[in-house]
Amino acid sequence: MLRSNFEFTLWLVLNLFFLVSSVTALIMAAFAREDAYRAADKQTKGFWLIILGVTVAVNLFVSMLFLSIAGLIATIVFFVDVRPALAQVSGGGRGRRGGSSSDGPYGPYNGGR
């Protein structure tokens, strides 16, 4: 009894994680510019919208672990490879707007010289 409850809870948590991550990736892919995909030399925006849309549908309606893991792999590829390339091309790099890595909030840091 306890084991079956644990397995059900674990499956529910995993499905929720797969669903949330794939929906997040789909939204990020939808809001990225089409030309950024070409500039980053990645697959087209339509390709990623289809792949991630199918992943969301699989996570919502199909209860097969193999398909869920395949969708998770596509989502991970988007987050690890495509999204950073799009951010770099679009100029959305985590608060850095050019300059050196030693630049402070008021200009370059020269070490007290």
Backbone as numpy.savetxt, mean C-alpha at the origin, in Angstrom:
# Nx Ny Nz CAx CAy CAz Cx Cy Cz
-13.74 -27.08 22.00 -14.57 -25.89 22.00 -13.70 -24.63 22.00
-12.74 -24.58 22.91 -11.87 -23.41 23.01 -11.01 -23.26 21.76
-10.54 -24.40 21.24 -9.71 -24.35 20.04 -10.50 -23.86 18.83
-11.72 -24.31 18.69 -12.52 -23.87 17.54 -12.85 -22.38 17.64
-13.09 -21.88 18.84 -13.32 -20.45 19.02 -12.08 -19.65 18.68
-10.91 -20.16 19.08 -9.66 -19.49 18.76 -9.42 -19.47 17.25
-9.65 -20.60 16.59 -9.45 -20.66 15.14 -10.41 -19.72 14.41
-11.65 -19.67 14.86 -12.61 -18.76 14.24 -12.21 -17.31 14.45
-11.78 -16.97 15.65 -11.35 -15.60 15.94 -10.11 -15.24 15.13
-9.16 -16.15 15.03 -7.96 -15.91 14.24 -8.31 -15.71 12.76
-9.18 -16.54 12.22 -9.61 -16.41 10.82 -10.32 -15.08 10.60
-11.14 -14.67 11.55 -11.85 -13.40 11.46 -10.88 -12.22 11.47
-9.90 -12.26 12.36 -8.90 -11.19 12.44 -8.07 -11.13 11.17
-7.65 -12.28 10.65 -6.87 -12.31 9.41 -7.68 -11.76 8.24
-8.92 -12.18 8.12 -9.77 -11.66 7.04 -9.97 -10.16 7.15
-10.15 -9.67 8.35 -10.31 -8.24 8.56 -9.03 -7.49 8.18
-7.88 -8.03 8.55 -6.60 -7.42 8.18 -6.42 -7.41 6.67
-6.71 -8.55 6.01 -6.59 -8.61 4.55 -7.51 -7.59 3.89
-8.73 -7.49 4.39 -9.71 -6.58 3.80 -9.30 -5.12 3.99
-8.91 -4.75 5.18 -8.54 -3.36 5.46 -7.32 -2.96 4.65
-6.32 -3.82 4.58 -5.11 -3.48 3.82 -5.41 -3.36 2.33
-6.25 -4.24 1.80 -6.55 -4.16 0.36 -7.42 -2.96 0.03
-8.36 -2.60 0.90 -9.18 -1.41 0.67 -8.30 -0.15 0.74
-7.38 -0.12 1.69 -6.47 1.01 1.80 -5.61 1.16 0.55
-5.07 0.05 0.06 -4.26 0.09 -1.16 -5.09 0.52 -2.36
-6.33 0.06 -2.44 -7.21 0.44 -3.55 -7.49 1.95 -3.53
-7.74 2.50 -2.36 -7.99 3.93 -2.25 -6.75 4.73 -2.63
-5.59 4.29 -2.16 -4.35 4.99 -2.50 -4.07 4.91 -4.00
-4.34 3.77 -4.60 -4.13 3.62 -6.04 -5.10 4.50 -6.82
-6.31 4.65 -6.33 -7.30 5.46 -7.03 -6.96 6.94 -6.98
-6.36 7.40 -5.89 -6.06 8.82 -5.76 -4.73 9.23 -6.39
-3.90 8.28 -6.77 -2.63 8.62 -7.43 -2.90 9.05 -8.86
-2.07 9.93 -9.37 -2.24 10.42 -10.74 -1.83 9.35 -11.75
-2.51 9.33 -12.89 -2.22 8.35 -13.96 -0.81 8.54 -14.50
-0.38 9.79 -14.69 0.95 10.02 -15.26 2.06 9.64 -14.29
1.78 9.59 -13.01 2.79 9.18 -12.04 3.15 7.71 -12.21
2.19 6.88 -12.58 2.46 5.47 -12.82 3.43 5.32 -14.00
3.18 6.09 -15.07 4.07 6.02 -16.24 5.44 6.58 -15.91
5.49 7.68 -15.17 6.77 8.30 -14.82 7.59 7.39 -13.90
6.93 6.63 -13.06 7.63 5.73 -12.15 7.96 4.40 -12.81
7.55 4.23 -14.08 7.80 3.01 -14.85 7.17 1.78 -14.17
5.93 1.96 -13.74 5.15 0.88 -13.13 3.98 0.53 -14.05
3.25 -0.51 -13.70 2.05 -0.85 -14.46 1.07 0.32 -14.41
0.09 0.30 -15.29 -0.84 1.43 -15.37 -1.75 1.51 -14.15
-2.38 2.65 -14.02 -3.32 2.86 -12.92 -4.49 1.89 -13.03
-4.99 1.68 -14.25 -6.09 0.75 -14.46 -5.75 -0.67 -14.04
-4.53 -1.09 -14.34 -4.07 -2.43 -13.94 -4.14 -2.59 -12.43
-3.60 -1.60 -11.69 -3.59 -1.70 -10.23 -4.99 -1.58 -9.65
-5.84 -0.78 -10.27 -7.21 -0.69 -9.78 -7.95 -2.01 -9.96
-7.72 -2.68 -11.08 -8.37 -3.98 -11.32 -7.84 -5.02 -10.34
-6.52 -5.12 -10.21 -5.91 -6.12 -9.30 -6.38 -5.90 -7.87
-6.32 -4.67 -7.40 -6.70 -4.40 -6.02 -8.22 -4.47 -5.83
-8.98 -4.14 -6.85 -10.44 -4.30 -6.77 -10.85 -5.76 -6.67
-10.19 -6.61 -7.46 -10.45 -8.05 -7.37 -10.05 -8.57 -5.99
-8.95 -8.05 -5.46 -8.50 -8.46 -4.12 -9.55 -8.10 -3.07
-10.10 -6.90 -3.16 -11.15 -6.50 -2.20 -12.37 -7.41 -2.35
-12.77 -7.70 -3.59 -13.92 -8.58 -3.82 -13.68 -9.98 -3.27
-12.49 -10.50 -3.48 -12.15 -11.84 -2.96 -12.22 -11.83 -1.44
-11.68 -10.79 -0.82 -11.69 -10.73 0.64 -13.10 -10.55 1.21
-13.98 -9.95 0.44 -15.36 -9.76 0.91 -16.23 -10.99 0.69
-16.10 -11.62 -0.49 -17.09 -12.62 -0.87 -16.60 -14.05 -0.94
-15.31 -14.28 -1.06 -14.78 -15.63 -1.22 -13.98 -15.99 0.03
-14.23 -17.14 0.55 -13.55 -17.55 1.78 -12.52 -18.64 1.49
-11.61 -18.34 0.56 -10.55 -19.30 0.24 -9.21 -18.69 0.62
-8.47 -19.38 1.46 -7.22 -18.85 1.98 -6.21 -18.60 0.86
-6.16 -19.47 -0.13 -5.21 -19.31 -1.24 -5.43 -17.99 -1.97
-6.68 -17.68 -2.29 -6.98 -16.44 -2.99 -6.74 -15.22 -2.11
-7.02 -15.34 -0.83 -6.77 -14.23 0.09 -5.27 -13.94 0.21
-4.46 -14.98 0.24 -3.01 -14.79 0.33 -2.47 -14.22 -0.97
-3.00 -14.66 -2.12 -2.58 -14.08 -3.40 -2.92 -12.60 -3.45
-4.09 -12.23 -2.96 -4.45 -10.82 -2.89 -3.59 -10.03 -1.93
-3.22 -10.67 -0.82 -2.33 -10.01 0.14 -0.97 -9.75 -0.49
-0.48 -10.68 -1.29 0.80 -10.49 -1.97 0.72 -9.31 -2.93
-0.37 -9.19 -3.67 -0.55 -8.05 -4.58 -0.60 -6.75 -3.79
-1.27 -6.76 -2.65 -1.36 -5.56 -1.81 0.01 -5.18 -1.27
0.78 -6.16 -0.83 2.12 -5.89 -0.32 3.01 -5.33 -1.41
2.92 -5.88 -2.63 3.71 -5.36 -3.75 3.35 -3.91 -4.00
2.07 -3.58 -3.94 1.67 -2.18 -4.13 2.28 -1.29 -3.06
2.17 -1.69 -1.78 2.68 -0.86 -0.68 4.19 -0.74 -0.69
4.89 -1.81 -1.04 6.35 -1.82 -0.93 7.04 -1.29 -2.17
6.48 -1.52 -3.35 7.15 -1.15 -4.58 6.50 0.03 -5.29
5.22 -0.03 -5.52 4.54 0.97 -6.36 4.33 2.28 -5.60
3.79 2.21 -4.41 3.47 3.43 -3.67 4.70 4.30 -3.40
5.85 3.76 -2.95 7.02 4.63 -2.78 7.50 5.24 -4.09
7.41 4.50 -5.19 7.82 5.05 -6.48 6.89 6.17 -6.90
5.60 6.01 -6.67 4.64 7.07 -6.99 4.88 8.31 -6.13
5.18 8.10 -4.86 5.43 9.22 -3.96 6.70 9.97 -4.38
7.71 9.24 -4.81 8.96 9.87 -5.24 8.74 10.70 -6.51
7.99 10.15 -7.44 7.73 10.86 -8.69 6.82 12.07 -8.45
5.85 11.91 -7.57 4.88 12.98 -7.32 5.41 14.04 -6.36
6.56 13.80 -5.76 7.12 14.76 -4.82 6.51 14.67 -3.44
5.94 13.54 -3.11 5.31 13.37 -1.79 6.19 12.60 -0.85
7.43 12.99 -0.71 8.37 12.23 0.11 8.42 12.68 1.54
7.60 12.22 2.40 7.61 12.32 3.86 8.17 13.62 4.43
7.67 14.73 3.97 8.03 15.99 4.58 9.29 16.64 4.04
10.09 15.92 3.30 11.32 16.51 2.76 11.00 17.16 1.42
11.30 18.44 1.32 11.07 19.16 0.09 12.41 19.57 -0.51
13.22 18.60 -0.83 14.53 18.89 -1.38 15.51 19.19 -0.27
16.70 19.57 -0.64 17.70 19.93 0.35 18.49 18.74 0.81
19.37 19.00 1.74 20.28 18.00 2.25 19.68 17.28 3.45
20.26 16.14 3.79 19.78 15.42 4.96 20.19 16.11 6.25
21.11 17.06 6.17 21.54 17.79 7.37 20.80 19.11 7.53
19.81 19.38 6.68 19.04 20.61 6.80 18.13 20.55 8.01
18.11 21.62 8.77 17.22 21.73 9.91 15.98 22.51 9.52
15.14 22.84 10.51 13.91 23.56 10.20 14.15 25.00 9.74
15.33 25.57 10.07 15.61 26.96 9.72 16.75 27.09 8.71
17.12 25.99 8.09 18.20 26.03 7.10 19.21 24.94 7.37
20.33 24.98 6.63 21.33 23.92 6.79 22.03 23.98 8.13
22.31 22.82 8.66 23.05 22.71 9.93 24.52 22.56 9.57
25.35 23.42 10.12 26.77 23.37 9.77 27.64 22.90 10.92
27.08 22.36 11.95 27.88 21.79 13.06 28.46 22.83 13.99
27.89 24.01 14.06 28.38 25.03 15.00 29.57 25.80 14.47
29.86 25.71 13.19 31.01 26.44 12.64 30.65 27.84 12.31
